Amino acid sequence: MTAAPLPTHRSELMQRLARPGRYDVAVIGGGATGLGVALDAAVRGLKVLLLEAHDFAKGTSSRATKLVHGGVRYLAQGNVALVREALHERAHILAAAPHLAQPLVFVMPSYSWWETPWYGMGLKVYDLLAGQASLGSTQWLGTIAVQNRLPGAQPQGLKGGVQYWDGQFDDARLALALARTAAAHGALLVNHCPVTQLRHAGGKVAGLRAKDAETGQEYDIEAGCVINATGVWVDALRQQDAAATGCSASALVAPSQGVHVVVDQDFLPGRRALLVPSTADGRVLFAVPWLGKLILGTTDNPRHDLPLEPCPQEDEVDFILREAGRYLRRPPRRADVRSQWAGLRPLVKPQGQAATKSISREHTILIDASGLVTVTGGKWTTYRAMAQDLLARCADAGLVSQGKSRTAGLKLVGALPDGAQAVPLNEAPGPHLYGSEVDALAQLPGHERWMTDGLNEAMVRFAARHEYARSVEDVLARRSRLLFLDAAAAAAVAPAVANVLQEETGRDAGLESFLALAVQYGSLGGAKRA
């Protein structure tokens, strides 16, 4: 029998935070990395706190290409170790949450005679690196086979292609599943609660001060190990720590901006994704069917500022549409874009100069003289391995007790039972995304009152009662993915969502700020602002 979903009432969470006591681990940052660390530590039996300044997966972790993958482009860069690790971790994610992460077939069309044998051999190596975790064998395809598998691909000049397997997922909902699973193992997780200061004793980090973004109340927290997992923002906390201890901290992160645009799925009908390994400027182009739409991306451009809501630049959107138009039978236009967004990748700075597309995606862990632990870099697929590595390093440094990771084979909250058939992630959103909790969802008021396609009133109530949602943005960007799928549709339903959410939480749901955000995601005028 599926356990009843835990409540996430804000007042109860803040009461727990106010209780005196010392945490074994305090994690700052509620993205994939921080949530993975919190879950691993909690499953080991450590007393764990995680604080997120905004919402879980608000930053980079909700803005991925939605792929759980080993990284074909990293193989081309010769980073075999990263690819092997990611392929191993891919299998864990697919098994841990099959309602949110599933195998996906890719077809790589060839428009030059050499591409099919060249990329086919590389993907055979990809299969070998996956070993027993392989999802299916790479196949060489003739022209007719490619057209049958990718009816939306450009037929002119087609020479054949290659088919291979990888995975896809709902990044924000998987992050939420990590948070809720950590909570089920005793961790305290609080969103909308920024850390305002690190606390030191004898030159060592001894805890932190946090502030409830809703009430302004401050909390002083003691912790044996403080982990900085704030993604592209890790340097701000490191510099604060260095200033408090009379040291200096050089910048660790070289942010890179990746942009995606979303169009209707009829540009590439079917369940298969399209991959172009080398576009006009040497980047990778993806066309991925996801939740009833088609995601096109991505870019990889350095960025020197760190906005919470980065805007796609006009040339980035143009690049994606232009390159997609070369490989799709029907070229997408600006008027076809349903939503567009940008995410910042926390790439670790290289020694010397390097283009961001060539910087390693491997993670970095630093333990400063104060004992502050910083983790950054890496990729979504390897979140679990990053957590294992980090906690092992913390144990070696005497910051946490020694112990083994127990997350291998761990099912996340909502996971379907073994043998159950999951609805494919290319299908439009619906109750199936709740996995084994679909019956609990059906018990809530409003289950039969649909607010828009894929979103009923009960889902908003479930988000407020069991998924930490506090605002319209929390609901429509990350519990539902409507903002990322169709910004105009999200704006249209936002007032109704705000009414239900205000009824559930008793507070203003942030409707006006969400409507402004929806303009950025949906308006082509938003693409002109850097």
PDB file of N, CA and C in Angstrom, residues 201-277:
ATOM      1  N   ALA A 201      32.625  30.085  14.744  1.00  0.00           N
ATOM      2  CA  ALA A 201      33.128  29.977  16.114  1.00  0.00           C
ATOM      3  C   ALA A 201      34.560  29.463  16.030  1.00  0.00           C
ATOM      4  N   GLY A 202      35.483  30.249  16.549  1.00  0.00           N
ATOM      5  CA  GLY A 202      36.875  29.850  16.500  1.00  0.00           C
ATOM      6  C   GLY A 202      37.412  29.701  15.091  1.00  0.00           C
ATOM      7  N   GLY A 203      36.918  30.544  14.178  1.00  0.00           N
ATOM      8  CA  GLY A 203      37.383  30.494  12.800  1.00  0.00           C
ATOM      9  C   GLY A 203      36.768  29.403  11.966  1.00  0.00           C
ATOM     10  N   LYS A 204      35.824  28.649  12.524  1.00  0.00           N
ATOM     11  CA  LYS A 204      35.182  27.558  11.806  1.00  0.00           C
ATOM     12  C   LYS A 204      33.689  27.839  11.632  1.00  0.00           C
ATOM     13  N   VAL A 205      33.141  27.373  10.523  1.00  0.00           N
ATOM     14  CA  VAL A 205      31.699  27.497  10.318  1.00  0.00           C
ATOM     15  C   VAL A 205      30.985  26.611  11.331  1.00  0.00           C
ATOM     16  N   ALA A 206      30.076  27.221  12.076  1.00  0.00           N
ATOM     17  CA  ALA A 206      29.371  26.483  13.126  1.00  0.00           C
ATOM     18  C   ALA A 206      27.865  26.468  12.915  1.00  0.00           C
ATOM     19  N   GLY A 207      27.403  27.133  11.860  1.00  0.00           N
ATOM     20  CA  GLY A 207      25.969  27.176  11.620  1.00  0.00           C
ATOM     21  C   GLY A 207      25.636  28.299  10.666  1.00  0.00           C
ATOM     22  N   LEU A 208      24.408  28.767  10.743  1.00  0.00           N
ATOM     23  CA  LEU A 208      23.967  29.796   9.812  1.00  0.00           C
ATOM     24  C   LEU A 208      22.768  30.531  10.392  1.00  0.00           C
ATOM     25  N   ARG A 209      22.479  31.659   9.758  1.00  0.00           N
ATOM     26  CA  ARG A 209      21.270  32.416  10.076  1.00  0.00           C
ATOM     27  C   ARG A 209      20.397  32.438   8.835  1.00  0.00           C
ATOM     28  N   ALA A 210      19.123  32.171   9.018  1.00  0.00           N
ATOM     29  CA  ALA A 210      18.170  32.138   7.908  1.00  0.00           C
ATOM     30  C   ALA A 210      17.016  33.076   8.207  1.00  0.00           C
ATOM     31  N   LYS A 211      16.329  33.496   7.153  1.00  0.00           N
ATOM     32  CA  LYS A 211      15.223  34.435   7.288  1.00  0.00           C
ATOM     33  C   LYS A 211      14.043  33.956   6.474  1.00  0.00           C
ATOM     34  N   ASP A 212      12.916  33.817   7.121  1.00  0.00           N
ATOM     35  CA  ASP A 212      11.684  33.426   6.438  1.00  0.00           C
ATOM     36  C   ASP A 212      11.279  34.555   5.485  1.00  0.00           C
ATOM     37  N   ALA A 213      11.257  34.256   4.186  1.00  0.00           N
ATOM     38  CA  ALA A 213      10.940  35.283   3.195  1.00  0.00           C
ATOM     39  C   ALA A 213       9.503  35.780   3.319  1.00  0.00           C
ATOM     40  N   GLU A 214       8.643  35.021   3.969  1.00  0.00           N
ATOM     41  CA  GLU A 214       7.243  35.415   4.079  1.00  0.00           C
ATOM     42  C   GLU A 214       6.971  36.303   5.290  1.00  0.00           C
ATOM     43  N   THR A 215       7.647  36.034   6.410  1.00  0.00           N
ATOM     44  CA  THR A 215       7.363  36.767   7.647  1.00  0.00           C
ATOM     45  C   THR A 215       8.495  37.680   8.083  1.00  0.00           C
ATOM     46  N   GLY A 216       9.695  37.435   7.567  1.00  0.00           N
ATOM     47  CA  GLY A 216      10.854  38.199   8.010  1.00  0.00           C
ATOM     48  C   GLY A 216      11.494  37.663   9.275  1.00  0.00           C
ATOM     49  N   GLN A 217      10.909  36.649   9.903  1.00  0.00           N
ATOM     50  CA  GLN A 217      11.477  36.094  11.126  1.00  0.00           C
ATOM     51  C   GLN A 217      12.809  35.422  10.831  1.00  0.00           C
ATOM     52  N   GLU A 218      13.770  35.618  11.746  1.00  0.00           N
ATOM     53  CA  GLU A 218      15.104  35.051  11.583  1.00  0.00           C
ATOM     54  C   GLU A 218      15.302  33.849  12.498  1.00  0.00           C
ATOM     55  N   TYR A 219      16.170  32.948  12.052  1.00  0.00           N
ATOM     56  CA  TYR A 219      16.436  31.707  12.781  1.00  0.00           C
ATOM     57  C   TYR A 219      17.940  31.470  12.813  1.00  0.00           C
ATOM     58  N   ASP A 220      18.462  31.177  13.990  1.00  0.00           N
ATOM     59  CA  ASP A 220      19.868  30.817  14.123  1.00  0.00           C
ATOM     60  C   ASP A 220      19.976  29.294  14.223  1.00  0.00           C
ATOM     61  N   ILE A 221      20.804  28.724  13.380  1.00  0.00           N
ATOM     62  CA  ILE A 221      20.897  27.274  13.246  1.00  0.00           C
ATOM     63  C   ILE A 221      22.319  26.823  13.543  1.00  0.00           C
ATOM     64  N   GLU A 222      22.459  25.789  14.366  1.00  0.00           N
ATOM     65  CA  GLU A 222      23.756  25.161  14.608  1.00  0.00           C
ATOM     66  C   GLU A 222      23.876  23.923  13.723  1.00  0.00           C
ATOM     67  N   ALA A 223      25.064  23.733  13.173  1.00  0.00           N
ATOM     68  CA  ALA A 223      25.282  22.574  12.305  1.00  0.00           C
ATOM     69  C   ALA A 223      26.741  22.149  12.345  1.00  0.00           C
ATOM     70  N   GLY A 224      26.966  20.846  12.350  1.00  0.00           N
ATOM     71  CA  GLY A 224      28.320  20.317  12.332  1.00  0.00           C
ATOM     72  C   GLY A 224      28.973  20.436  10.974  1.00  0.00           C
ATOM     73  N   CYS A 225      28.167  20.400   9.919  1.00  0.00           N
ATOM     74  CA  CYS A 225      28.676  20.474   8.547  1.00  0.00           C
ATOM     75  C   CYS A 225      27.731  21.348   7.736  1.00  0.00           C
ATOM     76  N   VAL A 226      28.266  22.412   7.153  1.00  0.00           N
ATOM     77  CA  VAL A 226      27.470  23.314   6.329  1.00  0.00           C
ATOM     78  C   VAL A 226      27.914  23.153   4.877  1.00  0.00           C
ATOM     79  N   ILE A 227      26.959  22.864   4.003  1.00  0.00           N
ATOM     80  CA  ILE A 227      27.253  22.566   2.605  1.00  0.00           C
ATOM     81  C   ILE A 227      26.664  23.641   1.707  1.00  0.00           C
ATOM     82  N   ASN A 228      27.512  24.256   0.926  1.00  0.00           N
ATOM     83  CA  ASN A 228      27.142  25.300  -0.027  1.00  0.00           C
ATOM     84  C   ASN A 228      26.856  24.635  -1.369  1.00  0.00           C
ATOM     85  N   ALA A 229      25.576  24.460  -1.679  1.00  0.00           N
ATOM     86  CA  ALA A 229      25.155  23.815  -2.932  1.00  0.00           C
ATOM     87  C   ALA A 229      24.246  24.762  -3.689  1.00  0.00           C
ATOM     88  N   THR A 230      24.693  25.996  -3.849  1.00  0.00           N
ATOM     89  CA  THR A 230      23.846  27.046  -4.415  1.00  0.00           C
ATOM     90  C   THR A 230      24.070  27.252  -5.916  1.00  0.00           C
ATOM     91  N   GLY A 231      24.657  26.269  -6.582  1.00  0.00           N
ATOM     92  CA  GLY A 231      24.755  26.308  -8.034  1.00  0.00           C
ATOM     93  C   GLY A 231      25.644  27.425  -8.535  1.00  0.00           C
ATOM     94  N   VAL A 232      25.135  28.225  -9.481  1.00  0.00           N
ATOM     95  CA  VAL A 232      25.945  29.305 -10.043  1.00  0.00           C
ATOM     96  C   VAL A 232      26.228  30.393  -9.018  1.00  0.00           C
ATOM     97  N   TRP A 233      25.568  30.373  -7.877  1.00  0.00           N
ATOM     98  CA  TRP A 233      25.739  31.393  -6.855  1.00  0.00           C
ATOM     99  C   TRP A 233      26.683  30.970  -5.719  1.00  0.00           C
ATOM    100  N   VAL A 234      27.426  29.877  -5.877  1.00  0.00           N
ATOM    101  CA  VAL A 234      28.274  29.393  -4.777  1.00  0.00           C
ATOM    102  C   VAL A 234      29.342  30.405  -4.384  1.00  0.00           C
ATOM    103  N   ASP A 235      29.828  31.198  -5.328  1.00  0.00           N
ATOM    104  CA  ASP A 235      30.933  32.100  -5.005  1.00  0.00           C
ATOM    105  C   ASP A 235      30.533  33.187  -4.013  1.00  0.00           C
ATOM    106  N   ALA A 236      29.283  33.623  -4.040  1.00  0.00           N
ATOM    107  CA  ALA A 236      28.836  34.657  -3.096  1.00  0.00           C
ATOM    108  C   ALA A 236      28.973  34.164  -1.660  1.00  0.00           C
ATOM    109  N   LEU A 237      28.575  32.939  -1.407  1.00  0.00           N
ATOM    110  CA  LEU A 237      28.669  32.383  -0.053  1.00  0.00           C
ATOM    111  C   LEU A 237      30.127  32.126   0.322  1.00  0.00           C
ATOM    112  N   ARG A 238      30.941  31.681  -0.628  1.00  0.00           N
ATOM    113  CA  ARG A 238      32.354  31.448  -0.347  1.00  0.00           C
ATOM    114  C   ARG A 238      33.052  32.752   0.002  1.00  0.00           C
ATOM    115  N   GLN A 239      32.704  33.824  -0.688  1.00  0.00           N
ATOM    116  CA  GLN A 239      33.337  35.115  -0.408  1.00  0.00           C
ATOM    117  C   GLN A 239      32.886  35.656   0.944  1.00  0.00           C
ATOM    118  N   GLN A 240      31.630  35.422   1.306  1.00  0.00           N
ATOM    119  CA  GLN A 240      31.155  35.828   2.629  1.00  0.00           C
ATOM    120  C   GLN A 240      31.913  35.080   3.719  1.00  0.00           C
ATOM    121  N   ASP A 241      32.108  33.803   3.497  1.00  0.00           N
ATOM    122  CA  ASP A 241      32.845  32.981   4.455  1.00  0.00           C
ATOM    123  C   ASP A 241      34.290  33.461   4.568  1.00  0.00           C
ATOM    124  N   ALA A 242      34.917  33.737   3.419  1.00  0.00           N
ATOM    125  CA  ALA A 242      36.309  34.182   3.429  1.00  0.00           C
ATOM    126  C   ALA A 242      36.468  35.508   4.159  1.00  0.00           C
ATOM    127  N   ALA A 243      35.541  36.439   3.942  1.00  0.00           N
ATOM    128  CA  ALA A 243      35.612  37.743   4.592  1.00  0.00           C
ATOM    129  C   ALA A 243      35.505  37.605   6.108  1.00  0.00           C
ATOM    130  N   ALA A 244      34.659  36.660   6.557  1.00  0.00           N
ATOM    131  CA  ALA A 244      34.462  36.476   7.994  1.00  0.00           C
ATOM    132  C   ALA A 244      35.675  35.864   8.665  1.00  0.00           C
ATOM    133  N   THR A 245      36.502  35.167   7.896  1.00  0.00           N
ATOM    134  CA  THR A 245      37.662  34.487   8.478  1.00  0.00           C
ATOM    135  C   THR A 245      38.980  35.119   8.052  1.00  0.00           C
ATOM    136  N   GLY A 246      38.916  36.305   7.434  1.00  0.00           N
ATOM    137  CA  GLY A 246      40.120  37.021   7.045  1.00  0.00           C
ATOM    138  C   GLY A 246      40.874  36.395   5.897  1.00  0.00           C
ATOM    139  N   CYS A 247      40.177  35.638   5.054  1.00  0.00           N
ATOM    140  CA  CYS A 247      40.814  34.993   3.905  1.00  0.00           C
ATOM    141  C   CYS A 247      40.278  35.605   2.616  1.00  0.00           C
ATOM    142  N   SER A 248      40.667  35.038   1.509  1.00  0.00           N
ATOM    143  CA  SER A 248      40.134  35.449   0.216  1.00  0.00           C
ATOM    144  C   SER A 248      39.678  34.210  -0.540  1.00  0.00           C
ATOM    145  N   ALA A 249      38.735  34.409  -1.454  1.00  0.00           N
ATOM    146  CA  ALA A 249      38.205  33.286  -2.237  1.00  0.00           C
ATOM    147  C   ALA A 249      38.091  33.728  -3.687  1.00  0.00           C
ATOM    148  N   SER A 250      38.829  33.071  -4.554  1.00  0.00           N
ATOM    149  CA  SER A 250      38.747  33.386  -5.976  1.00  0.00           C
ATOM    150  C   SER A 250      37.492  32.761  -6.565  1.00  0.00           C
ATOM    151  N   ALA A 251      36.995  33.340  -7.653  1.00  0.00           N
ATOM    152  CA  ALA A 251      35.773  32.852  -8.285  1.00  0.00           C
ATOM    153  C   ALA A 251      35.980  31.429  -8.783  1.00  0.00           C
ATOM    154  N   LEU A 252      34.990  30.589  -8.544  1.00  0.00           N
ATOM    155  CA  LEU A 252      35.057  29.178  -8.891  1.00  0.00           C
ATOM    156  C   LEU A 252      34.253  28.857 -10.146  1.00  0.00           C
ATOM    157  N   VAL A 253      33.164  29.613 -10.371  1.00  0.00           N
ATOM    158  CA  VAL A 253      32.201  29.257 -11.412  1.00  0.00           C
ATOM    159  C   VAL A 253      32.320  30.175 -12.627  1.00  0.00           C
ATOM    160  N   ALA A 254      32.243  29.567 -13.808  1.00  0.00           N
ATOM    161  CA  ALA A 254      32.136  30.303 -15.073  1.00  0.00           C
ATOM    162  C   ALA A 254      30.755  30.008 -15.642  1.00  0.00           C
ATOM    163  N   PRO A 255      29.758  30.857 -15.390  1.00  0.00           N
ATOM    164  CA  PRO A 255      28.386  30.539 -15.813  1.00  0.00           C
ATOM    165  C   PRO A 255      28.253  30.473 -17.330  1.00  0.00           C
ATOM    166  N   SER A 256      27.433  29.561 -17.777  1.00  0.00           N
ATOM    167  CA  SER A 256      27.107  29.427 -19.188  1.00  0.00           C
ATOM    168  C   SER A 256      25.593  29.430 -19.319  1.00  0.00           C
ATOM    169  N   GLN A 257      25.086  30.174 -20.299  1.00  0.00           N
ATOM    170  CA  GLN A 257      23.639  30.245 -20.502  1.00  0.00           C
ATOM    171  C   GLN A 257      23.190  29.275 -21.579  1.00  0.00           C
ATOM    172  N   GLY A 258      22.184  28.482 -21.247  1.00  0.00           N
ATOM    173  CA  GLY A 258      21.560  27.588 -22.209  1.00  0.00           C
ATOM    174  C   GLY A 258      20.112  27.983 -22.408  1.00  0.00           C
ATOM    175  N   VAL A 259      19.697  28.122 -23.657  1.00  0.00           N
ATOM    176  CA  VAL A 259      18.344  28.571 -23.997  1.00  0.00           C
ATOM    177  C   VAL A 259      17.583  27.438 -24.660  1.00  0.00           C
ATOM    178  N   HIS A 260      16.297  27.355 -24.368  1.00  0.00           N
ATOM    179  CA  HIS A 260      15.398  26.408 -25.030  1.00  0.00           C
ATOM    180  C   HIS A 260      14.151  27.149 -25.490  1.00  0.00           C
ATOM    181  N   VAL A 261      13.579  26.684 -26.593  1.00  0.00           N
ATOM    182  CA  VAL A 261      12.271  27.174 -27.023  1.00  0.00           C
ATOM    183  C   VAL A 261      11.351  25.967 -27.193  1.00  0.00           C
ATOM    184  N   VAL A 262      10.060  26.211 -27.032  1.00  0.00           N
ATOM    185  CA  VAL A 262       9.060  25.143 -27.103  1.00  0.00           C
ATOM    186  C   VAL A 262       8.066  25.461 -28.208  1.00  0.00           C
ATOM    187  N   VAL A 263       7.800  24.459 -29.039  1.00  0.00           N
ATOM    188  CA  VAL A 263       6.811  24.576 -30.107  1.00  0.00           C
ATOM    189  C   VAL A 263       5.869  23.382 -30.016  1.00  0.00           C
ATOM    190  N   ASP A 264       4.845  23.378 -30.827  1.00  0.00           N
ATOM    191  CA  ASP A 264       3.909  22.255 -30.824  1.00  0.00           C
ATOM    192  C   ASP A 264       4.594  20.979 -31.306  1.00  0.00           C
ATOM    193  N   GLN A 265       4.122  19.845 -30.802  1.00  0.00           N
ATOM    194  CA  GLN A 265       4.777  18.579 -31.102  1.00  0.00           C
ATOM    195  C   GLN A 265       4.586  18.139 -32.548  1.00  0.00           C
ATOM    196  N   ASP A 266       3.629  18.740 -33.262  1.00  0.00           N
ATOM    197  CA  ASP A 266       3.428  18.310 -34.644  1.00  0.00           C
ATOM    198  C   ASP A 266       4.578  18.718 -35.573  1.00  0.00           C
ATOM    199  N   PHE A 267       5.532  19.494 -35.076  1.00  0.00           N
ATOM    200  CA  PHE A 267       6.745  19.749 -35.859  1.00  0.00           C
ATOM    201  C   PHE A 267       7.612  18.487 -35.949  1.00  0.00           C
ATOM    202  N   LEU A 268       7.455  17.586 -34.981  1.00  0.00           N
ATOM    203  CA  LEU A 268       8.191  16.317 -34.998  1.00  0.00           C
ATOM    204  C   LEU A 268       7.276  15.252 -34.384  1.00  0.00           C
ATOM    205  N   PRO A 269       6.313  14.745 -35.131  1.00  0.00           N
ATOM    206  CA  PRO A 269       5.350  13.785 -34.578  1.00  0.00           C
ATOM    207  C   PRO A 269       6.049  12.505 -34.105  1.00  0.00           C
ATOM    208  N   GLY A 270       5.424  11.865 -33.127  1.00  0.00           N
ATOM    209  CA  GLY A 270       5.935  10.593 -32.635  1.00  0.00           C
ATOM    210  C   GLY A 270       6.633  10.725 -31.302  1.00  0.00           C
ATOM    211  N   ARG A 271       7.212   9.604 -30.856  1.00  0.00           N
ATOM    212  CA  ARG A 271       7.837   9.539 -29.538  1.00  0.00           C
ATOM    213  C   ARG A 271       9.356   9.629 -29.578  1.00  0.00           C
ATOM    214  N   ARG A 272       9.938   9.751 -30.767  1.00  0.00           N
ATOM    215  CA  ARG A 272      11.394   9.770 -30.873  1.00  0.00           C
ATOM    216  C   ARG A 272      11.913  11.203 -30.907  1.00  0.00           C
ATOM    217  N   ALA A 273      13.115  11.375 -30.360  1.00  0.00           N
ATOM    218  CA  ALA A 273      13.783  12.675 -30.353  1.00  0.00           C
ATOM    219  C   ALA A 273      14.787  12.739 -31.492  1.00  0.00           C
ATOM    220  N   LEU A 274      15.093  13.941 -31.909  1.00  0.00           N
ATOM    221  CA  LEU A 274      16.079  14.180 -32.958  1.00  0.00           C
ATOM    222  C   LEU A 274      17.306  14.820 -32.330  1.00  0.00           C
ATOM    223  N   LEU A 275      18.474  14.354 -32.737  1.00  0.00           N
ATOM    224  CA  LEU A 275      19.733  14.930 -32.266  1.00  0.00           C
ATOM    225  C   LEU A 275      20.615  15.250 -33.463  1.00  0.00           C
ATOM    226  N   VAL A 276      21.120  16.475 -33.510  1.00  0.00           N
ATOM    227  CA  VAL A 276      22.134  16.872 -34.487  1.00  0.00           C
ATOM    228  C   VAL A 276      23.415  17.106 -33.701  1.00  0.00           C
ATOM    229  N   PRO A 277      24.448  16.284 -33.886  1.00  0.00           N
ATOM    230  CA  PRO A 277      25.636  16.364 -33.029  1.00  0.00           C
ATOM    231  C   PRO A 277      26.510  17.574 -33.275  1.00  0.00           C
TER     232      PRO A 277
END
